[in-house]
Amino acid sequence: MGPIAHGHDHGGAECWAERATETLATAGYRRGGARAALISLLDDQRCALSAAEIEDTLRDGDGGRPVARASIYRILEELEALKLITRVEVGQGLARFEAARTEGHHHHMVCDACGQVIPFEDPDLERAIQQLARRVEFTVAEHDVVLHGACAACAAS
Amino acid sequence: MGPIAHGHDHGGAECWAERATETLATAGYRRGGARAALISLLDDQRCALSAAEIEDTLRDGDGGRPVARASIYRILEELEALKLITRVEVGQGLARFEAARTEGHHHHMVCDACGQVIPFEDPDLERAIQQLARRVEFTVAEHDVVLHGACAACAAS
DNA sequence: GTAGGTGCAAAGCTTTTGCAGCGGG
DNA sequence: CCCGCTGCAAAAGCTTTGCACCTAC
């Protein structure tokens, strides 16, 4: 595949993929095709993907480079340990993963009818959680808010 | 922690186990030993239990009556469908369940070091979620907030 | 050349499903 | 009596681990 196959417009902010690659290098990791493909894919996404979706997209997608399931999980594990991605538990034993960008922190609404995952942001909610984190005797590292219910389409039917 | 007597004080509120039993009867379910034992156990708990914990406690605990794993999951599924219990996803493909009491709605802090689950309440957080639910084009039925991090003991070490 | 990355296959884990038997109404 | 609740065991996910080969450095 081409050296810079996927064109990103790096307006002014450094893209996440770059930061991830640097962080990995600093942490002593070498470069590898599978990891590069996975990082590139995650960088293109607007919302969380499941491991299965990642595998399918890498196999069938354009920048397509088949990556073994084991490698996917191993790489996701590394990225999560370095806090480069966030794990989102959406229920039914399914986990989803997404790039941990500095901007655009968000949470998810999961339609229990069709399984669709919709991201949303809410400053008030974030504020409430931060104030809460200060009050409790517990060191909060991450927080996860999942709203279950029905999306517009499923609620109508 | 505040010693909120977990004894069944039917002061003014009906206990959860009673309501659960009634709801099940109304829904056309018959009574059964396994289900009764499970409801009794859940009624005694202050916080969410995993399926494995439920199985172990029912086998070894005092009101002990061994219940097959399959029955546990089936019963939990029924109770969840009737909204008598709430499923809490804490990560690593593990689910926890707890009685859905009308009072004492709360969320959870999960220690990623020792796995401990600590409940907490926060009116501000609830308010933020309710206002959010009004704004979005999504019918919110449930919401789940999970704080990951380190408990006081694990943070110290 | 060496240490680490990757793929394949097999195991591990929680959870679900099928079927025979017990028990409530 | 009949229907549904239970238990046992086997299967079905998703995820992890072992081992051999390949690649970056």
PDB file of N, CA and C in Angstrom, chain B residues 21 44 48 51 72 98 102 124 139-140 149:
ATOM      1  N   THR B  21     -41.953 -10.440  43.504  1.00  0.00           N
ATOM      2  CA  THR B  21     -42.788 -11.644  43.503  1.00  0.00           C
ATOM      3  C   THR B  21     -44.158 -11.356  42.909  1.00  0.00           C
ATOM      4  N   ASP B  44     -31.181  -8.794  49.610  1.00  0.00           N
ATOM      5  CA  ASP B  44     -30.272  -8.561  50.743  1.00  0.00           C
ATOM      6  C   ASP B  44     -29.073  -7.698  50.367  1.00  0.00           C
ATOM      7  N   ALA B  48     -24.448  -4.281  43.238  1.00  0.00           N
ATOM      8  CA  ALA B  48     -24.538  -5.252  42.155  1.00  0.00           C
ATOM      9  C   ALA B  48     -23.646  -6.480  42.343  1.00  0.00           C
ATOM     10  N   ALA B  51     -22.874 -12.793  38.020  1.00  0.00           N
ATOM     11  CA  ALA B  51     -23.545 -14.095  37.980  1.00  0.00           C
ATOM     12  C   ALA B  51     -22.756 -15.123  38.793  1.00  0.00           C
ATOM     13  N   ILE B  72     -29.732 -19.349  36.858  1.00  0.00           N
ATOM     14  CA  ILE B  72     -29.399 -17.993  37.282  1.00  0.00           C
ATOM     15  C   ILE B  72     -29.535 -17.031  36.113  1.00  0.00           C
ATOM     16  N   GLU B  98     -28.396  -5.950  39.895  1.00  0.00           N
ATOM     17  CA  GLU B  98     -28.870  -5.529  41.204  1.00  0.00           C
ATOM     18  C   GLU B  98     -30.343  -5.185  41.149  1.00  0.00           C
ATOM     19  N   THR B 102     -36.957   1.500  43.789  1.00  0.00           N
ATOM     20  CA  THR B 102     -37.437   2.823  43.392  1.00  0.00           C
ATOM     21  C   THR B 102     -36.594   3.904  44.059  1.00  0.00           C
ATOM     22  N   ASP B 124     -26.802  15.881  41.091  1.00  0.00           N
ATOM     23  CA  ASP B 124     -26.405  16.764  39.994  1.00  0.00           C
ATOM     24  C   ASP B 124     -26.226  15.974  38.708  1.00  0.00           C
ATOM     25  N   THR B 139     -34.879   8.186  22.595  1.00  0.00           N
ATOM     26  CA  THR B 139     -35.704   7.893  23.749  1.00  0.00           C
ATOM     27  C   THR B 139     -34.881   7.160  24.799  1.00  0.00           C
ATOM     28  N   VAL B 140     -34.522   7.871  25.836  1.00  0.00           N
ATOM     29  CA  VAL B 140     -33.656   7.278  26.856  1.00  0.00           C
ATOM     30  C   VAL B 140     -34.477   6.475  27.848  1.00  0.00           C
ATOM     31  N   GLY B 149     -11.115   3.567  37.859  1.00  0.00           N
ATOM     32  CA  GLY B 149      -9.969   4.177  38.520  1.00  0.00           C
ATOM     33  C   GLY B 149      -9.441   3.285  39.618  1.00  0.00           C
TER      34      GLY B 149
END
